[in-house]
Amino acid sequence: MTTAILVYGRDLRVADHPALAVAATYDTVIPLFVLDEAILAGGFNRPNRAAMLAAALEDVDASLRRLGAGLVVRRGDWVTEIAALARSHEADAVVLHSDVSGYAQSRTRKLAAAVSCRVEAVEGGTTAVPPGKVLPSGGSRFQVFTPYHRAWEQALPWREIAETPKKLRLPDGVDRGSLPTREDICPAGDVSPELDVGGEAAGRKRVSAWLAKGVERYEDLHDDLAADGTSRLSGHLHFGTLSAYEIVGRSDHGKPGVGAFNRQLCWRDFHAQVLAASPEATHQDYRPHGDRWRNDDEGFEAWAEGRTGYPIVDAGMRQLAREGYMHNRARLITGSFLTKTLYIDWRRGAQHFADLLVDGDVSNNTMNWQWIAGTGTDSRPGRVLNPLRQAERYDPQGEYVRRYVPELAGIEGFAVHEPWKLSTPPKHYPEPIVDLREGAERFKAARST
């Protein structure tokens, strides 16, 4: 009898799961998830993500039970727990999906050194196209998105969609442990009141509805703040309750909106290949400009709490607090305001987003923040997004602002974006904390010295 340990990570599903397909070729399989104490101690799990993780674990356990197994849960040092299970059940192999962060790469190497059996890192668990499948000539990664996108499209399809095994057998005598609750993962803090539902079943329901109808208007509406015409699949992609590769494969490529939507999935893979080659980019400027970021705790707190006095900025930050999610255009607006108008370090913004976002993917969150701060892969690092011009283009009637900033709900039309101009400004909404022109000039002057 042969035994494989299937180690789950950011791939909490049974559909299109290449590592599961490999593990299922063994006689018995131990599907394992380890609550890694190093990650928990490092503060990477916050209430919103803990709630989504708990839901995803419960859902994948139910799916695995239907296949005849069930999820085995351990908590502790990731390498130690896997190695102990491999020894006690004389495993022939440990199978898992490869991942891109420096920490993920490091612990997989340590695992290979700690066990006597084979460790197989399978591609295709967290991205549509793995970093190693799309390489420039003579380089370890693409530096610019457009040529990467062309190569990415040419690389598809690179594998078959993995079939879900019909049956799994768990070895005798395995202590399954217990599924963690949200409080087990993150005891402190409150979950955002309008957090989305987690788990593969909820994700598949959402993606089916999206591909059937929602994607058709994506190209026209994905920047329209009021329309909320995005897929809201990012949290499911982060936890791997949906396969990015399967989404691309299931798409009708002749359907309106599909190309534009798949381009966004490509951006996610682009950032993954950047981080895979440069793991230090999680905390170091990818393209330094010698920034001397301002220490402005008061300004940062006003930004984080959605009280900057600029309604389009504040609406985005309040959506984040309410839903654990923020519209993609609002992310650009709020990110530019923090890093270029207030000239505050992008790392502070990235950490705040990581604290609240359910889709706080290390590569995507970090590299998007570096992009908008002008320290990443943006070809125009000096661009500053004026929030009023952004509001005029993407929320001209103020519907998005009124949805998330109740103090301004009674102000009609575009006037909601400039409440300080009203003859009677709203009593409970703050004045702007910075002059936009002065902020932009301060940033440009700092970048030029």
Short mmCIF file of C-alpha atoms in Angstrom, two decimals:
data_model
loop_
_atom_site.label_atom_id
_atom_site.label_comp_id
_atom_site.label_asym_id
_atom_site.label_seq_id
_atom_site.Cartn_x
_atom_site.Cartn_y
_atom_site.Cartn_z
CA MET A 1 0.00 0.00 0.00
CA THR A 2 1.36 3.39 -0.99
CA THR A 3 0.51 6.59 0.87
CA ALA A 4 0.70 10.24 -0.15
CA ILE A 5 0.22 13.26 2.07
CA LEU A 6 -1.56 16.01 0.15
CA VAL A 7 -0.68 19.33 1.79
CA TYR A 8 -3.29 22.02 1.28
CA GLY A 9 -2.34 25.70 1.28
CA ARG A 10 -3.86 28.46 -0.87
CA ASP A 11 -5.69 25.82 -2.93
CA LEU A 12 -8.68 24.88 -0.80
CA ARG A 13 -10.82 23.03 -3.35
CA VAL A 14 -11.23 19.66 -5.02
CA ALA A 15 -12.03 20.85 -8.58
CA ASP A 16 -9.10 21.36 -10.98
CA HIS A 17 -6.58 20.53 -8.30
CA PRO A 18 -3.46 19.11 -9.99
CA ALA A 19 -1.79 18.15 -6.70
CA LEU A 20 -4.91 16.25 -5.61
CA ALA A 21 -4.90 14.42 -8.94
CA VAL A 22 -1.28 13.36 -8.35
CA ALA A 23 -1.96 12.28 -4.74
CA ALA A 24 -4.99 10.26 -5.86
CA THR A 25 -2.69 7.92 -7.84
CA TYR A 26 -1.49 6.50 -4.49
CA ASP A 27 -3.45 3.80 -2.66
CA THR A 28 -4.20 6.00 0.33
CA VAL A 29 -4.19 9.78 0.74
CA ILE A 30 -3.92 12.02 3.80
CA PRO A 31 -5.33 15.46 2.87
CA LEU A 32 -3.62 17.78 5.35
CA PHE A 33 -3.87 21.42 6.33
CA VAL A 34 -1.40 22.85 8.84
CA LEU A 35 -2.20 26.05 10.69
CA ASP A 36 1.32 27.42 10.46
CA GLU A 37 2.22 29.12 13.74
CA ALA A 38 4.85 31.24 11.99
CA ILE A 39 2.18 32.76 9.76
CA LEU A 40 -0.22 33.22 12.66
CA ALA A 41 2.47 34.85 14.81
CA GLY A 42 3.51 37.07 11.92
CA GLY A 43 0.09 38.67 11.87
CA PHE A 44 -0.87 37.54 8.40
CA ASN A 45 -4.21 36.19 9.59
CA ARG A 46 -6.73 38.86 10.44
CA PRO A 47 -10.43 38.44 11.30
CA ASN A 48 -11.74 38.73 7.73
CA ARG A 49 -9.27 36.29 6.24
CA ALA A 50 -9.62 34.00 9.25
CA ALA A 51 -13.38 33.85 8.68
CA MET A 52 -12.93 33.08 4.98
CA LEU A 53 -10.25 30.49 5.76
CA ALA A 54 -12.45 28.73 8.32
CA ALA A 55 -15.32 28.58 5.83
CA ALA A 56 -13.02 27.28 3.09
CA LEU A 57 -11.62 24.55 5.35
CA GLU A 58 -15.11 23.45 6.38
CA ASP A 59 -16.20 23.31 2.74
CA VAL A 60 -13.18 21.37 1.46
CA ASP A 61 -13.50 18.94 4.38
CA ALA A 62 -17.10 18.25 3.35
CA SER A 63 -16.01 17.66 -0.25
CA LEU A 64 -13.21 15.32 0.81
CA ARG A 65 -15.56 13.40 3.08
CA ARG A 66 -17.88 12.82 0.13
CA LEU A 67 -14.89 11.33 -1.67
CA GLY A 68 -14.22 9.02 1.28
CA ALA A 69 -11.46 10.87 3.14
CA GLY A 70 -11.85 14.18 4.96
CA LEU A 71 -9.41 16.89 5.94
CA VAL A 72 -6.70 16.26 8.54
CA VAL A 73 -5.79 19.37 10.54
CA ARG A 74 -2.66 20.13 12.53
CA ARG A 75 -1.34 23.27 14.18
CA GLY A 76 2.28 24.14 14.84
CA ASP A 77 5.49 24.38 12.86
CA TRP A 78 4.55 23.58 9.25
CA VAL A 79 7.63 21.45 8.47
CA THR A 80 7.60 19.64 11.82
CA GLU A 81 3.92 18.69 11.61
CA ILE A 82 4.16 17.36 8.05
CA ALA A 83 7.36 15.44 8.78
CA ALA A 84 5.84 13.84 11.88
CA LEU A 85 2.79 12.69 9.94
CA ALA A 86 4.98 11.35 7.14
CA ARG A 87 7.02 9.30 9.61
CA SER A 88 4.08 7.94 11.59
CA HIS A 89 2.26 6.75 8.45
CA GLU A 90 5.35 5.82 6.44
CA ALA A 91 4.33 8.09 3.60
CA ASP A 92 5.83 7.49 0.19
CA ALA A 93 5.36 11.09 -0.94
CA VAL A 94 4.33 14.54 0.15
CA VAL A 95 2.47 16.35 -2.63
CA LEU A 96 1.67 20.06 -2.65
CA HIS A 97 1.32 22.98 -5.01
CA SER A 98 4.28 25.27 -5.58
CA ASP A 99 3.82 28.86 -4.41
CA VAL A 100 5.65 32.09 -5.15
CA SER A 101 6.43 33.90 -1.89
CA GLY A 102 9.89 33.70 -0.41
CA TYR A 103 8.46 32.11 2.74
CA ALA A 104 6.57 29.45 0.77
CA GLN A 105 9.65 28.59 -1.27
CA SER A 106 11.83 28.42 1.83
CA ARG A 107 9.58 26.14 3.86
CA THR A 108 9.17 23.73 0.93
CA ARG A 109 12.96 23.42 0.71
CA LYS A 110 13.13 22.80 4.47
CA LEU A 111 10.41 20.16 4.17
CA ALA A 112 12.35 18.30 1.47
CA ALA A 113 15.34 18.17 3.82
CA ALA A 114 13.26 17.03 6.81
CA VAL A 115 11.47 14.00 5.32
CA SER A 116 12.84 10.75 3.90
CA CYS A 117 10.10 10.43 1.28
CA ARG A 118 9.72 12.29 -1.98
CA VAL A 119 8.36 15.85 -1.97
CA GLU A 120 6.58 16.79 -5.17
CA ALA A 121 5.75 20.46 -5.75
CA VAL A 122 3.12 20.53 -8.49
CA GLU A 123 2.52 23.57 -10.67
CA GLY A 124 -0.91 25.04 -11.32
CA GLY A 125 -2.46 25.44 -7.90
CA THR A 126 -2.48 29.19 -7.33
CA THR A 127 -2.09 30.82 -10.77
CA ALA A 128 -3.52 30.32 -14.22
CA VAL A 129 -0.02 30.08 -15.72
CA PRO A 130 2.92 29.31 -13.39
CA PRO A 131 5.90 31.70 -13.38
CA GLY A 132 8.22 29.16 -15.01
CA LYS A 133 5.96 28.67 -18.02
CA VAL A 134 6.32 32.26 -19.25
CA LEU A 135 9.91 33.51 -19.38
CA PRO A 136 11.56 36.21 -21.46
CA SER A 137 14.63 35.29 -23.45
CA GLY A 138 17.65 35.64 -21.20
CA GLY A 139 15.71 36.68 -18.10
CA SER A 140 14.07 35.25 -15.00
CA ARG A 141 10.84 37.27 -15.33
CA PHE A 142 9.10 39.87 -17.46
CA GLN A 143 9.56 43.43 -16.26
CA VAL A 144 6.68 44.92 -18.30
CA PHE A 145 3.11 43.66 -18.42
CA THR A 146 2.23 44.00 -22.14
CA PRO A 147 4.87 41.57 -23.49
CA TYR A 148 4.09 39.25 -20.58
CA HIS A 149 0.41 39.30 -21.52
CA ARG A 150 1.22 38.31 -25.10
CA ALA A 151 3.42 35.43 -23.92
CA TRP A 152 0.80 34.42 -21.32
CA GLU A 153 -1.91 34.10 -23.96
CA GLN A 154 0.40 32.06 -26.18
CA ALA A 155 1.14 29.68 -23.29
CA LEU A 156 -2.54 28.71 -22.96
CA PRO A 157 -3.59 25.97 -22.67
CA TRP A 158 -0.57 24.43 -20.97
CA ARG A 159 -2.34 21.50 -19.27
CA GLU A 160 -5.63 19.70 -19.08
CA ILE A 161 -8.11 20.72 -16.40
CA ALA A 162 -7.49 18.21 -13.61
CA GLU A 163 -10.33 15.79 -12.96
CA THR A 164 -11.64 15.46 -9.42
CA PRO A 165 -10.98 11.92 -8.12
CA LYS A 166 -14.09 9.80 -7.75
CA LYS A 167 -12.87 8.26 -4.51
CA LEU A 168 -10.13 8.69 -1.91
CA ARG A 169 -9.06 6.34 0.85
CA LEU A 170 -7.64 7.59 4.13
CA PRO A 171 -5.10 5.29 5.85
CA ASP A 172 -6.27 3.55 9.01
CA GLY A 173 -5.55 5.20 12.32
CA VAL A 174 -5.20 8.81 11.19
CA ASP A 175 -6.10 11.35 13.85
CA ARG A 176 -7.96 14.00 11.87
CA GLY A 177 -7.77 16.68 14.48
CA SER A 178 -10.53 19.29 14.41
CA LEU A 179 -11.50 22.02 12.00
CA PRO A 180 -10.58 25.47 13.34
CA THR A 181 -13.16 28.17 13.87
CA ARG A 182 -12.51 31.77 12.96
CA GLU A 183 -11.74 32.45 16.63
CA ASP A 184 -9.23 29.58 16.72
CA ILE A 185 -7.34 31.18 13.85
CA CYS A 186 -7.66 34.80 14.96
CA PRO A 187 -9.09 35.26 18.47
CA ALA A 188 -9.11 39.07 18.43
CA GLY A 189 -10.92 41.60 16.28
CA ASP A 190 -14.24 41.88 14.51
CA VAL A 191 -15.18 40.58 11.08
CA SER A 192 -16.38 43.13 8.53
CA PRO A 193 -20.20 43.22 8.74
CA GLU A 194 -20.78 42.56 5.03
CA LEU A 195 -18.06 39.96 4.44
CA ASP A 196 -18.66 37.62 1.50
CA VAL A 197 -19.34 33.90 1.93
CA GLY A 198 -16.27 31.67 1.68
CA GLY A 199 -15.68 28.14 0.43
CA GLU A 200 -15.56 26.31 -2.87
CA ALA A 201 -19.32 25.79 -3.16
CA ALA A 202 -20.00 29.53 -2.83
CA GLY A 203 -17.15 30.32 -5.21
CA ARG A 204 -18.38 27.95 -7.91
CA LYS A 205 -21.87 29.37 -7.65
CA ARG A 206 -20.52 32.90 -8.06
CA VAL A 207 -18.21 32.09 -10.98
CA SER A 208 -20.95 30.21 -12.84
CA ALA A 209 -23.24 33.23 -12.59
CA TRP A 210 -20.40 35.54 -13.60
CA LEU A 211 -19.38 33.59 -16.70
CA ALA A 212 -23.01 33.10 -17.73
CA LYS A 213 -23.97 36.76 -17.62
CA GLY A 214 -21.88 39.21 -15.58
CA VAL A 215 -18.72 39.04 -17.68
CA GLU A 216 -20.54 40.34 -20.77
CA ARG A 217 -20.44 43.94 -19.51
CA TYR A 218 -17.08 43.72 -17.77
CA GLU A 219 -15.09 45.68 -20.34
CA ASP A 220 -17.58 48.56 -20.18
CA LEU A 221 -18.27 48.53 -16.44
CA HIS A 222 -15.17 47.29 -14.60
CA ASP A 223 -14.07 50.85 -13.76
CA ASP A 224 -17.58 52.15 -13.04
CA LEU A 225 -17.66 52.51 -9.27
CA ALA A 226 -21.42 52.81 -8.94
CA ALA A 227 -22.18 49.86 -11.22
CA ASP A 228 -20.11 47.40 -9.16
CA GLY A 229 -19.57 45.46 -12.37
CA THR A 230 -16.62 43.39 -11.18
CA SER A 231 -16.63 39.65 -10.53
CA ARG A 232 -15.82 39.73 -6.80
CA LEU A 233 -13.95 36.46 -7.30
CA SER A 234 -10.67 37.76 -5.86
CA GLY A 235 -11.21 36.34 -2.37
CA HIS A 236 -11.91 32.91 -3.83
CA LEU A 237 -8.82 33.14 -6.00
CA HIS A 238 -6.73 34.10 -2.97
CA PHE A 239 -7.78 31.04 -0.98
CA GLY A 240 -7.80 28.83 -4.05
CA THR A 241 -11.43 27.87 -3.60
CA LEU A 242 -11.55 28.57 -7.33
CA SER A 243 -8.90 27.65 -9.91
CA ALA A 244 -7.77 30.59 -12.03
CA TYR A 245 -6.79 28.17 -14.77
CA GLU A 246 -10.24 26.57 -14.80
CA ILE A 247 -11.89 29.99 -15.03
CA VAL A 248 -9.83 30.78 -18.13
CA GLY A 249 -10.55 27.33 -19.54
CA ARG A 250 -14.29 27.58 -18.92
CA SER A 251 -14.55 31.03 -20.50
CA ASP A 252 -16.16 31.49 -23.88
CA HIS A 253 -13.35 33.46 -25.49
CA GLY A 254 -15.66 34.83 -28.15
CA LYS A 255 -17.97 36.35 -25.56
CA PRO A 256 -17.83 40.11 -24.88
CA GLY A 257 -15.87 40.98 -21.77
CA VAL A 258 -14.00 37.69 -21.49
CA GLY A 259 -10.76 39.03 -22.96
CA ALA A 260 -10.77 42.03 -20.62
CA PHE A 261 -11.52 39.84 -17.61
CA ASN A 262 -8.84 37.28 -18.45
CA ARG A 263 -6.40 40.17 -18.78
CA GLN A 264 -6.98 40.86 -15.08
CA LEU A 265 -6.22 37.23 -14.27
CA CYS A 266 -3.05 37.72 -16.29
CA TRP A 267 -2.10 40.72 -14.14
CA ARG A 268 -2.39 38.44 -11.10
CA ASP A 269 0.01 35.96 -12.71
CA PHE A 270 2.34 38.77 -13.79
CA HIS A 271 2.73 39.90 -10.20
CA ALA A 272 3.26 36.30 -9.08
CA GLN A 273 6.16 35.82 -11.49
CA VAL A 274 7.72 39.10 -10.34
CA LEU A 275 7.56 38.02 -6.71
CA ALA A 276 8.75 34.48 -7.46
CA ALA A 277 11.95 35.94 -8.91
CA SER A 278 12.26 38.83 -6.43
CA PRO A 279 10.74 37.71 -3.10
CA GLU A 280 12.29 40.70 -1.34
CA ALA A 281 9.75 42.92 -3.15
CA THR A 282 7.28 42.24 -0.36
CA HIS A 283 9.19 44.77 1.75
CA GLN A 284 11.74 46.48 -0.52
CA ASP A 285 11.15 48.92 -3.39
CA TYR A 286 11.25 46.96 -6.64
CA ARG A 287 12.52 50.09 -8.43
CA PRO A 288 13.83 52.49 -5.79
CA HIS A 289 13.57 56.26 -6.22
CA GLY A 290 15.24 57.25 -2.99
CA ASP A 291 11.92 58.25 -1.44
CA ARG A 292 12.00 59.95 1.93
CA TRP A 293 8.45 59.12 2.95
CA ARG A 294 6.67 61.44 5.36
CA ASN A 295 5.96 60.36 8.93
CA ASP A 296 2.35 61.51 9.18
CA ASP A 297 0.42 59.33 11.60
CA GLU A 298 -2.52 61.73 11.70
CA GLY A 299 -2.80 61.73 7.92
CA PHE A 300 -2.49 57.96 7.75
CA GLU A 301 -5.20 57.46 10.36
CA ALA A 302 -7.55 59.82 8.53
CA TRP A 303 -6.94 57.87 5.32
CA ALA A 304 -7.41 54.46 7.00
CA GLU A 305 -10.63 55.56 8.70
CA GLY A 306 -12.14 57.16 5.59
CA ARG A 307 -12.16 60.75 6.82
CA THR A 308 -9.76 62.57 4.49
CA GLY A 309 -12.42 65.03 3.38
CA TYR A 310 -12.28 63.65 -0.18
CA PRO A 311 -15.46 61.58 -0.55
CA ILE A 312 -14.24 59.27 -3.33
CA VAL A 313 -11.22 58.31 -1.20
CA ASP A 314 -13.27 57.92 1.95
CA ALA A 315 -15.91 55.80 0.20
CA GLY A 316 -13.23 53.33 -0.89
CA MET A 317 -11.76 53.04 2.58
CA ARG A 318 -15.17 52.59 4.16
CA GLN A 319 -16.10 49.91 1.63
CA LEU A 320 -12.94 48.09 2.69
CA ALA A 321 -13.91 48.25 6.37
CA ARG A 322 -17.52 47.24 5.70
CA GLU A 323 -16.95 44.40 3.23
CA GLY A 324 -13.33 43.28 3.48
CA TYR A 325 -13.19 44.15 -0.20
CA MET A 326 -12.66 47.27 -2.29
CA HIS A 327 -13.52 48.04 -5.91
CA ASN A 328 -10.47 47.87 -8.17
CA ARG A 329 -10.71 51.52 -9.29
CA ALA A 330 -11.10 52.66 -5.68
CA ARG A 331 -7.91 50.76 -4.80
CA LEU A 332 -6.02 52.85 -7.34
CA ILE A 333 -7.55 56.10 -6.13
CA THR A 334 -6.95 55.43 -2.42
CA GLY A 335 -3.45 54.07 -3.07
CA SER A 336 -2.41 57.09 -5.10
CA PHE A 337 -3.83 59.44 -2.47
CA LEU A 338 -1.79 57.81 0.30
CA THR A 339 1.51 57.44 -1.52
CA LYS A 340 1.53 60.50 -3.77
CA THR A 341 -0.83 63.10 -2.34
CA LEU A 342 0.07 62.41 1.30
CA TYR A 343 3.48 60.96 0.37
CA ILE A 344 3.25 58.17 2.96
CA ASP A 345 5.14 54.89 2.54
CA TRP A 346 3.34 52.31 0.41
CA ARG A 347 4.25 49.60 2.95
CA ARG A 348 1.88 51.17 5.49
CA GLY A 349 -0.94 51.09 2.97
CA ALA A 350 -0.15 47.52 1.94
CA GLN A 351 -0.26 46.39 5.56
CA HIS A 352 -3.61 48.11 6.18
CA PHE A 353 -5.07 46.44 3.11
CA ALA A 354 -3.61 43.10 4.20
CA ASP A 355 -5.30 43.52 7.58
CA LEU A 356 -8.76 43.85 6.03
CA LEU A 357 -8.84 42.41 2.52
CA VAL A 358 -10.03 38.83 2.11
CA ASP A 359 -8.07 38.81 -1.15
CA GLY A 360 -4.90 40.11 0.52
CA ASP A 361 -2.66 37.97 -1.68
CA VAL A 362 1.01 38.66 -0.92
CA SER A 363 2.12 39.08 -4.55
CA ASN A 364 -0.94 40.92 -5.83
CA ASN A 365 -1.36 43.24 -2.84
CA THR A 366 2.34 44.06 -2.61
CA MET A 367 2.99 44.58 -6.31
CA ASN A 368 -0.20 46.57 -6.87
CA TRP A 369 0.84 48.89 -4.07
CA GLN A 370 4.32 49.21 -5.56
CA TRP A 371 2.73 49.91 -8.97
CA ILE A 372 0.58 52.77 -7.70
CA ALA A 373 3.44 54.14 -5.56
CA GLY A 374 5.68 54.26 -8.61
CA THR A 375 8.23 51.92 -7.08
CA GLY A 376 7.06 48.85 -9.00
CA THR A 377 6.44 47.98 -12.64
CA ASP A 378 4.43 51.05 -13.66
CA SER A 379 5.95 52.63 -16.77
CA ARG A 380 4.78 56.06 -15.53
CA PRO A 381 5.96 56.07 -11.91
CA GLY A 382 5.33 59.79 -11.49
CA ARG A 383 1.62 59.72 -12.30
CA VAL A 384 -0.69 61.13 -9.63
CA LEU A 385 -4.39 60.27 -9.70
CA ASN A 386 -6.42 63.36 -8.89
CA PRO A 387 -9.41 62.05 -6.88
CA LEU A 388 -11.78 64.70 -8.24
CA ARG A 389 -10.96 63.84 -11.84
CA GLN A 390 -11.28 60.17 -11.01
CA ALA A 391 -14.68 60.86 -9.45
CA GLU A 392 -15.78 62.76 -12.54
CA ARG A 393 -14.88 59.80 -14.75
CA TYR A 394 -15.92 56.86 -12.60
CA ASP A 395 -18.64 58.12 -10.23
CA PRO A 396 -20.04 61.24 -11.93
CA GLN A 397 -23.41 61.13 -10.13
CA GLY A 398 -21.91 60.25 -6.75
CA GLU A 399 -23.78 56.96 -6.30
CA TYR A 400 -20.72 55.12 -5.01
CA VAL A 401 -19.97 57.84 -2.47
CA ARG A 402 -23.55 57.98 -1.20
CA ARG A 403 -23.52 54.18 -0.80
CA TYR A 404 -20.58 54.23 1.61
CA VAL A 405 -20.48 57.73 3.16
CA PRO A 406 -23.87 58.19 4.86
CA GLU A 407 -23.05 61.74 6.03
CA LEU A 408 -23.27 62.79 2.38
CA ALA A 409 -26.28 60.72 1.35
CA GLY A 410 -28.54 63.73 0.97
CA ILE A 411 -26.31 65.58 -1.52
CA GLU A 412 -27.34 65.09 -5.15
CA GLY A 413 -25.15 64.75 -8.22
CA PHE A 414 -21.47 65.56 -8.51
CA ALA A 415 -21.71 68.07 -5.66
CA VAL A 416 -21.31 65.13 -3.28
CA HIS A 417 -17.63 64.96 -4.32
CA GLU A 418 -16.97 68.58 -3.28
CA PRO A 419 -19.01 69.11 -0.11
CA TRP A 420 -16.72 71.95 1.03
CA LYS A 421 -18.11 74.07 -1.83
CA LEU A 422 -21.70 73.86 -0.60
CA SER A 423 -23.23 76.99 0.95
CA THR A 424 -23.89 74.86 4.03
CA PRO A 425 -21.22 72.14 4.25
CA PRO A 426 -22.29 68.93 6.05
CA LYS A 427 -21.68 69.18 9.79
CA HIS A 428 -20.38 65.68 10.38
CA TYR A 429 -18.01 65.34 7.46
CA PRO A 430 -14.41 66.63 7.69
CA GLU A 431 -12.74 69.33 5.65
CA PRO A 432 -10.04 68.11 3.22
CA ILE A 433 -6.86 67.23 5.10
CA VAL A 434 -4.58 68.30 2.24
CA ASP A 435 -4.72 70.54 -0.81
CA LEU A 436 -4.52 68.29 -3.88
CA ARG A 437 -2.22 70.57 -5.86
CA GLU A 438 0.13 71.09 -2.95
CA GLY A 439 0.27 67.35 -2.29
CA ALA A 440 1.03 66.52 -5.92
CA GLU A 441 3.72 69.20 -6.12
CA ARG A 442 5.32 67.95 -2.89
CA PHE A 443 5.48 64.43 -4.29
CA LYS A 444 6.94 65.51 -7.63
CA ALA A 445 9.52 67.69 -5.93
CA ALA A 446 10.55 64.84 -3.63
CA ARG A 447 10.88 62.42 -6.54
CA SER A 448 13.02 64.85 -8.53
CA THR A 449 15.64 65.35 -5.82
#
